[in-house]
Amino acid sequence: MIVVTGGAGFIGSNIVKALNDEGYNDILIVDDLGKGDKYKNLIGLDFYDYIHCDDFFKFITDNEFDENDIEVIFHEGACSDTMEYDVNYMMKTNYEYSKALMNFCIDNEIDFIYASSASTYGGGQNGFTERENCENALNPYAFSKLLFDRYVRKNLDEIESKIIGLRYFNVFGPQEFHKGRMASIAYQMYNQIKTTGVIKLFKGTDGYEDGEQKRDFIYVKDVAKVNIWCWKNAITNGVYNCGTGTATSFNALAQAVISALGTGKIEYIDFPETLQGKYQSFTQADTRKLLRAGYDGGFIKINDAVQEYCKFLEDGGYYEKN
């Protein structure tokens, strides 16, 4: 059996879809569906069962779960709200839960592939390579992810099962309706065009011209592909960047969305004071470690990914059952 925590979420549901496409359906979804529409992400997927994340946590900590049936846990569940400043909540949800899951996997020789974040590089002044001298945290979310990465590193010498952390850069793609303000900028651009015909980008900041801030945008299907590759292939335990290695400006991304929809224009707005000192104006994954490990699946070009994503949104925005 395969366990996907956060399996009803954005990246988790895409991992489930990618597993389905490879013929896997013996999948346990672990999540908290809440009061919104996140449940809709599950309608088009094929899986064995669903369990609430609190119940799953209790089962594994009380040794009431049949661990012998589990091959791998893809741990995507987390509070991903970078504007959440309840640090105790963030640490309990992202750090303590992750530690318990990892130790459960170690004790039972289960592969553990988990979601880290490029936010662990802070403003990126020292680059985006998987080294401690490059790392920082500008908010509680980033701190929770960074602290867990460091916890993993401290225990690597004692770990026999596979433990891989993937530092996601700026992920976009299908099944992110439920994320609200934390949805990708690509989805927000699409939505702005559909509602007002205008994409609003920040004016120049941190030395960048209007809309020329750059991010390493990676299509969620590539993220799912990297996760499954790490599970299926021999790879040294540790933390790896999961980005394309290419930085794309917000202007270029906006033009790709406008091109895909055949309409729209760009306007520039003042940079908000609330984001001063908490914003990554540039990200670009150093992909050498992942490539040296043998990953050769490539990455979908940004314009092709945006074109496909916009068509997906136009067609309804959710996966359909095969």
Coordinates of C-alpha atoms in Angstrom, one line a residue:
M1 CA 0.0 0.0 0.0
I2 CA 1.1 3.6 -0.7
V3 CA 0.2 6.4 1.7
V4 CA -0.1 10.0 0.5
T5 CA -0.6 12.5 3.3
G6 CA -2.2 15.7 2.0
G7 CA -3.5 13.5 -0.7
A8 CA -6.5 15.7 -1.3
G9 CA -4.4 18.8 -1.6
F10 CA -2.7 20.3 -4.6
I11 CA 0.6 18.4 -4.9
G12 CA -0.6 15.3 -3.1
S13 CA -3.6 14.8 -5.4
N14 CA -1.2 15.2 -8.4
I15 CA 1.0 12.5 -7.0
V16 CA -2.0 10.2 -6.6
K17 CA -3.0 11.0 -10.2
A18 CA 0.5 10.2 -11.4
L19 CA 0.5 6.9 -9.5
N20 CA -2.9 6.1 -11.0
D21 CA -1.5 6.7 -14.5
E22 CA 1.2 4.1 -13.6
G23 CA -1.4 1.6 -12.5
Y24 CA -1.3 2.1 -8.8
N25 CA -4.6 2.4 -6.9
D26 CA -3.8 0.7 -3.5
I27 CA -3.4 4.1 -2.0
L28 CA -4.5 5.5 1.4
I29 CA -5.3 9.2 1.3
V30 CA -4.5 11.0 4.6
D31 CA -5.9 14.5 4.9
D32 CA -8.2 17.0 6.5
L33 CA -10.9 17.9 4.1
G34 CA -12.2 20.8 6.2
K35 CA -15.3 22.8 5.2
G36 CA -14.4 23.8 1.7
D37 CA -14.2 22.2 -1.8
K38 CA -10.9 20.3 -1.3
Y39 CA -12.9 17.0 -1.5
K40 CA -13.5 17.7 -5.2
N41 CA -9.8 17.0 -5.8
L42 CA -10.5 13.3 -4.9
I43 CA -13.5 12.7 -7.2
G44 CA -11.4 11.9 -10.3
L45 CA -8.8 9.8 -8.5
D46 CA -8.6 6.0 -7.8
F47 CA -7.6 5.1 -4.3
Y48 CA -8.3 2.4 -1.7
D49 CA -9.4 4.5 1.3
Y50 CA -9.3 7.9 3.1
I51 CA -8.5 8.7 6.7
H52 CA -8.4 12.0 8.6
C53 CA -4.8 13.1 9.4
D54 CA -5.5 13.2 13.2
D55 CA -6.7 9.6 13.2
F56 CA -3.7 8.5 11.2
F57 CA -1.3 10.3 13.5
K58 CA -2.9 8.6 16.5
F59 CA -2.8 5.2 14.9
I60 CA 1.0 5.4 14.1
T61 CA 1.9 6.9 17.5
D62 CA -0.1 4.3 19.4
N63 CA 1.3 1.5 17.2
E64 CA -2.2 0.6 16.0
F65 CA -1.5 0.7 12.3
D66 CA -0.5 -2.3 10.2
E67 CA 2.8 -1.0 9.0
N68 CA 3.6 -4.2 7.1
D69 CA 1.3 -3.2 4.3
I70 CA 3.0 0.1 3.6
E71 CA 5.7 0.4 0.9
V72 CA 6.1 4.2 0.9
I73 CA 4.7 7.3 2.5
F74 CA 4.6 10.5 0.3
H75 CA 4.3 13.2 3.0
E76 CA 2.7 16.2 1.4
G77 CA 0.4 17.2 4.3
A78 CA 1.3 20.5 5.9
C79 CA 0.1 24.0 6.7
S80 CA 1.4 25.8 3.7
D81 CA 0.2 29.3 4.5
T82 CA 3.2 31.5 4.5
M83 CA 1.1 34.2 6.2
E84 CA 0.2 32.1 9.2
Y85 CA 2.1 33.5 12.2
D86 CA 0.9 31.1 14.9
V87 CA 4.3 29.5 15.3
N88 CA 3.1 26.8 17.8
Y89 CA 0.4 25.7 15.4
M90 CA 2.9 25.6 12.5
M91 CA 5.5 23.6 14.5
K92 CA 2.9 21.1 15.7
T93 CA 1.4 20.6 12.2
N94 CA 4.6 20.7 10.1
Y95 CA 7.4 19.7 12.4
E96 CA 6.1 17.3 15.1
Y97 CA 3.8 15.5 12.7
S98 CA 6.7 15.0 10.2
K99 CA 9.0 13.8 12.9
A100 CA 6.5 11.2 14.0
L101 CA 5.9 10.0 10.5
M102 CA 9.6 9.8 9.7
N103 CA 10.4 7.8 12.8
F104 CA 7.5 5.5 12.1
C105 CA 9.0 4.9 8.6
I106 CA 12.5 4.3 10.1
D107 CA 11.2 1.8 12.7
N108 CA 9.3 -0.1 10.0
E109 CA 11.7 0.2 7.0
I110 CA 9.2 2.2 5.0
D111 CA 10.4 4.6 2.3
F112 CA 9.6 8.3 3.2
I113 CA 9.5 11.0 0.5
Y114 CA 8.5 14.3 2.0
A115 CA 7.8 17.9 0.9
S116 CA 10.3 20.5 1.9
S117 CA 10.3 24.0 0.5
A118 CA 12.5 26.5 -1.3
S119 CA 11.3 29.0 1.3
T120 CA 14.1 27.5 3.4
Y121 CA 16.6 29.6 1.4
G122 CA 15.1 32.9 2.7
G123 CA 15.8 35.8 0.4
G124 CA 18.3 33.7 -1.5
Q125 CA 21.3 36.0 -0.9
N126 CA 23.6 33.0 -0.6
G127 CA 22.1 31.0 -3.5
F128 CA 19.8 28.0 -3.7
T129 CA 22.1 25.1 -3.2
E130 CA 21.3 22.3 -0.6
R131 CA 23.8 23.7 1.9
E132 CA 23.3 25.1 5.4
N133 CA 25.1 28.4 4.6
C134 CA 22.4 29.1 1.9
E135 CA 19.5 28.6 4.4
N136 CA 17.3 31.1 6.2
A137 CA 13.7 31.5 7.1
L138 CA 11.6 34.6 6.6
N139 CA 8.4 33.3 8.2
P140 CA 7.1 30.5 10.5
Y141 CA 6.2 28.2 7.6
A142 CA 9.8 28.3 6.2
F143 CA 11.2 27.9 9.7
S144 CA 9.1 24.7 10.3
K145 CA 10.3 23.2 7.0
L146 CA 13.9 24.2 7.6
L147 CA 13.9 22.8 11.1
F148 CA 12.6 19.4 9.9
D149 CA 15.3 19.3 7.1
R150 CA 17.9 19.8 9.8
Y151 CA 16.3 17.1 11.9
V152 CA 16.6 14.7 9.0
R153 CA 20.2 15.6 8.4
K154 CA 21.1 15.0 12.0
N155 CA 19.7 11.5 11.8
L156 CA 20.9 10.4 8.3
D157 CA 23.8 8.2 9.6
E158 CA 21.3 6.1 11.6
I159 CA 18.7 5.7 8.9
E160 CA 18.5 2.5 6.8
S161 CA 15.2 3.2 5.0
K162 CA 14.9 5.7 2.2
I163 CA 14.4 9.3 3.4
I164 CA 14.2 11.9 0.7
G165 CA 13.2 15.6 1.2
L166 CA 12.3 17.6 -1.9
R167 CA 12.5 21.4 -1.7
Y168 CA 9.7 22.6 -4.0
F169 CA 10.2 25.8 -5.8
N170 CA 7.2 27.7 -7.2
V171 CA 4.7 25.0 -8.1
F172 CA 1.7 25.6 -10.3
G173 CA -0.9 23.4 -12.1
P174 CA -4.1 21.5 -11.8
Q175 CA -6.1 21.0 -8.6
E176 CA -5.2 24.2 -6.7
F177 CA -8.7 25.8 -6.6
H178 CA -9.0 25.2 -2.8
K179 CA -5.7 27.1 -1.9
G180 CA -7.3 30.5 -2.0
R181 CA -4.6 33.3 -1.4
M182 CA -1.9 30.6 -1.4
A183 CA -2.7 29.4 -4.9
S184 CA 0.1 29.8 -7.5
I185 CA 0.6 33.1 -9.2
A186 CA -0.2 31.3 -12.5
Y187 CA -3.7 30.5 -11.2
Q188 CA -4.1 34.0 -9.9
M189 CA -3.1 35.4 -13.2
Y190 CA -5.7 33.2 -15.0
N191 CA -8.4 34.2 -12.5
Q192 CA -7.6 37.9 -12.9
I193 CA -7.9 37.8 -16.6
K194 CA -11.2 35.9 -16.4
T195 CA -12.7 38.3 -13.9
T196 CA -11.2 41.7 -14.9
G197 CA -9.1 41.2 -18.0
V198 CA -6.1 42.6 -16.2
I199 CA -3.1 40.9 -14.5
K200 CA -1.7 43.0 -11.7
L201 CA 2.0 42.7 -10.9
F202 CA 4.2 44.4 -8.4
K203 CA 6.2 47.5 -9.4
G204 CA 9.9 47.2 -9.1
T205 CA 11.4 46.2 -5.8
D206 CA 14.8 44.8 -4.6
G207 CA 16.5 46.3 -7.6
Y208 CA 14.1 44.7 -10.1
E209 CA 12.1 46.6 -12.7
D210 CA 8.3 46.4 -12.8
G211 CA 7.3 42.8 -13.0
E212 CA 10.8 41.6 -13.5
Q213 CA 11.0 39.7 -10.2
K214 CA 11.9 36.1 -11.1
R215 CA 10.9 32.7 -9.7
D216 CA 11.7 29.1 -10.6
F217 CA 8.2 28.0 -11.7
I218 CA 7.8 24.2 -11.9
Y219 CA 4.7 22.4 -13.2
V220 CA 3.1 20.2 -10.6
K221 CA 3.2 17.2 -13.0
D222 CA 7.0 17.5 -12.9
V223 CA 6.9 17.6 -9.1
A224 CA 4.8 14.4 -9.0
K225 CA 7.2 12.8 -11.5
V226 CA 10.3 13.6 -9.4
N227 CA 8.6 12.2 -6.3
I228 CA 7.8 8.9 -7.9
W229 CA 11.3 8.7 -9.5
C230 CA 12.9 9.2 -6.0
W231 CA 10.8 6.3 -4.7
K232 CA 11.6 3.9 -7.6
N233 CA 15.3 4.6 -8.0
A234 CA 18.4 4.2 -5.8
I235 CA 19.2 7.6 -4.4
T236 CA 21.3 8.8 -1.5
N237 CA 19.2 9.9 1.5
G238 CA 19.0 13.6 2.0
V239 CA 17.4 16.9 0.9
Y240 CA 17.2 17.7 -2.9
N241 CA 16.0 20.8 -4.8
C242 CA 12.9 20.2 -6.9
G243 CA 12.8 23.0 -9.4
T244 CA 13.6 23.5 -13.1
G245 CA 16.9 25.4 -12.6
T246 CA 15.4 28.3 -14.7
A247 CA 14.2 31.6 -13.4
T248 CA 11.2 33.1 -15.2
S249 CA 10.0 36.7 -14.7
F250 CA 6.5 37.5 -13.6
N251 CA 6.2 39.5 -16.8
A252 CA 7.1 36.4 -18.9
L253 CA 4.7 34.2 -17.0
A254 CA 1.9 36.8 -17.4
Q255 CA 2.5 37.0 -21.1
A256 CA 2.3 33.2 -21.3
V257 CA -1.1 33.2 -19.6
I258 CA -2.3 36.1 -21.9
S259 CA -1.1 34.1 -24.9
A260 CA -2.8 30.9 -23.7
L261 CA -6.1 32.7 -23.2
G262 CA -5.8 35.1 -26.2
T263 CA -6.7 38.1 -24.1
G264 CA -5.6 40.3 -21.2
K265 CA -3.1 43.0 -20.2
I266 CA -0.7 43.8 -17.4
E267 CA -0.9 46.6 -14.9
Y268 CA 1.7 47.3 -12.1
I269 CA 0.8 48.0 -8.5
D270 CA 2.8 49.3 -5.5
F271 CA 4.7 46.6 -3.5
P272 CA 2.8 46.1 -0.2
E273 CA 4.5 47.1 3.0
T274 CA 3.3 43.8 4.7
L275 CA 5.6 41.9 2.4
Q276 CA 8.7 44.0 3.0
G277 CA 11.6 41.7 4.1
K278 CA 9.4 38.6 3.7
Y279 CA 9.4 38.2 -0.1
Q280 CA 11.5 36.2 -2.5
S281 CA 12.2 38.4 -5.5
F282 CA 14.3 35.8 -7.1
T283 CA 14.5 32.0 -6.9
Q284 CA 16.3 29.5 -9.1
A285 CA 17.0 25.9 -8.0
D286 CA 20.5 24.5 -8.2
T287 CA 19.5 21.2 -9.7
R288 CA 23.0 19.6 -9.8
K289 CA 22.4 17.3 -6.8
L290 CA 19.2 15.8 -8.2
L291 CA 20.8 15.4 -11.7
R292 CA 23.9 13.8 -10.2
A293 CA 21.6 11.4 -8.4
G294 CA 20.4 10.2 -11.9
Y295 CA 17.2 12.1 -12.4
D296 CA 16.7 12.4 -16.2
G297 CA 13.0 13.0 -16.6
G298 CA 13.4 16.6 -17.7
F299 CA 10.9 19.4 -17.0
I300 CA 8.1 20.8 -19.1
K301 CA 8.8 24.1 -20.7
I302 CA 7.0 27.0 -19.0
N303 CA 5.0 28.1 -22.0
D304 CA 3.9 24.6 -22.7
A305 CA 2.9 24.0 -19.1
V306 CA 1.0 27.3 -18.9
Q307 CA -0.8 26.5 -22.2
E308 CA -1.8 23.0 -20.9
Y309 CA -2.8 24.4 -17.5
C310 CA -5.0 27.1 -18.9
K311 CA -6.8 24.6 -21.1
F312 CA -7.3 22.3 -18.1
L313 CA -8.9 25.2 -16.1
E314 CA -11.1 26.1 -19.1
D315 CA -12.3 22.5 -19.2
G316 CA -13.3 22.5 -15.5
G317 CA -10.2 22.4 -13.4
Y318 CA -10.4 18.9 -11.9
Y319 CA -9.2 15.5 -12.9
E320 CA -11.8 13.1 -14.2
K321 CA -12.0 9.4 -13.4
N322 CA -10.4 7.3 -16.2

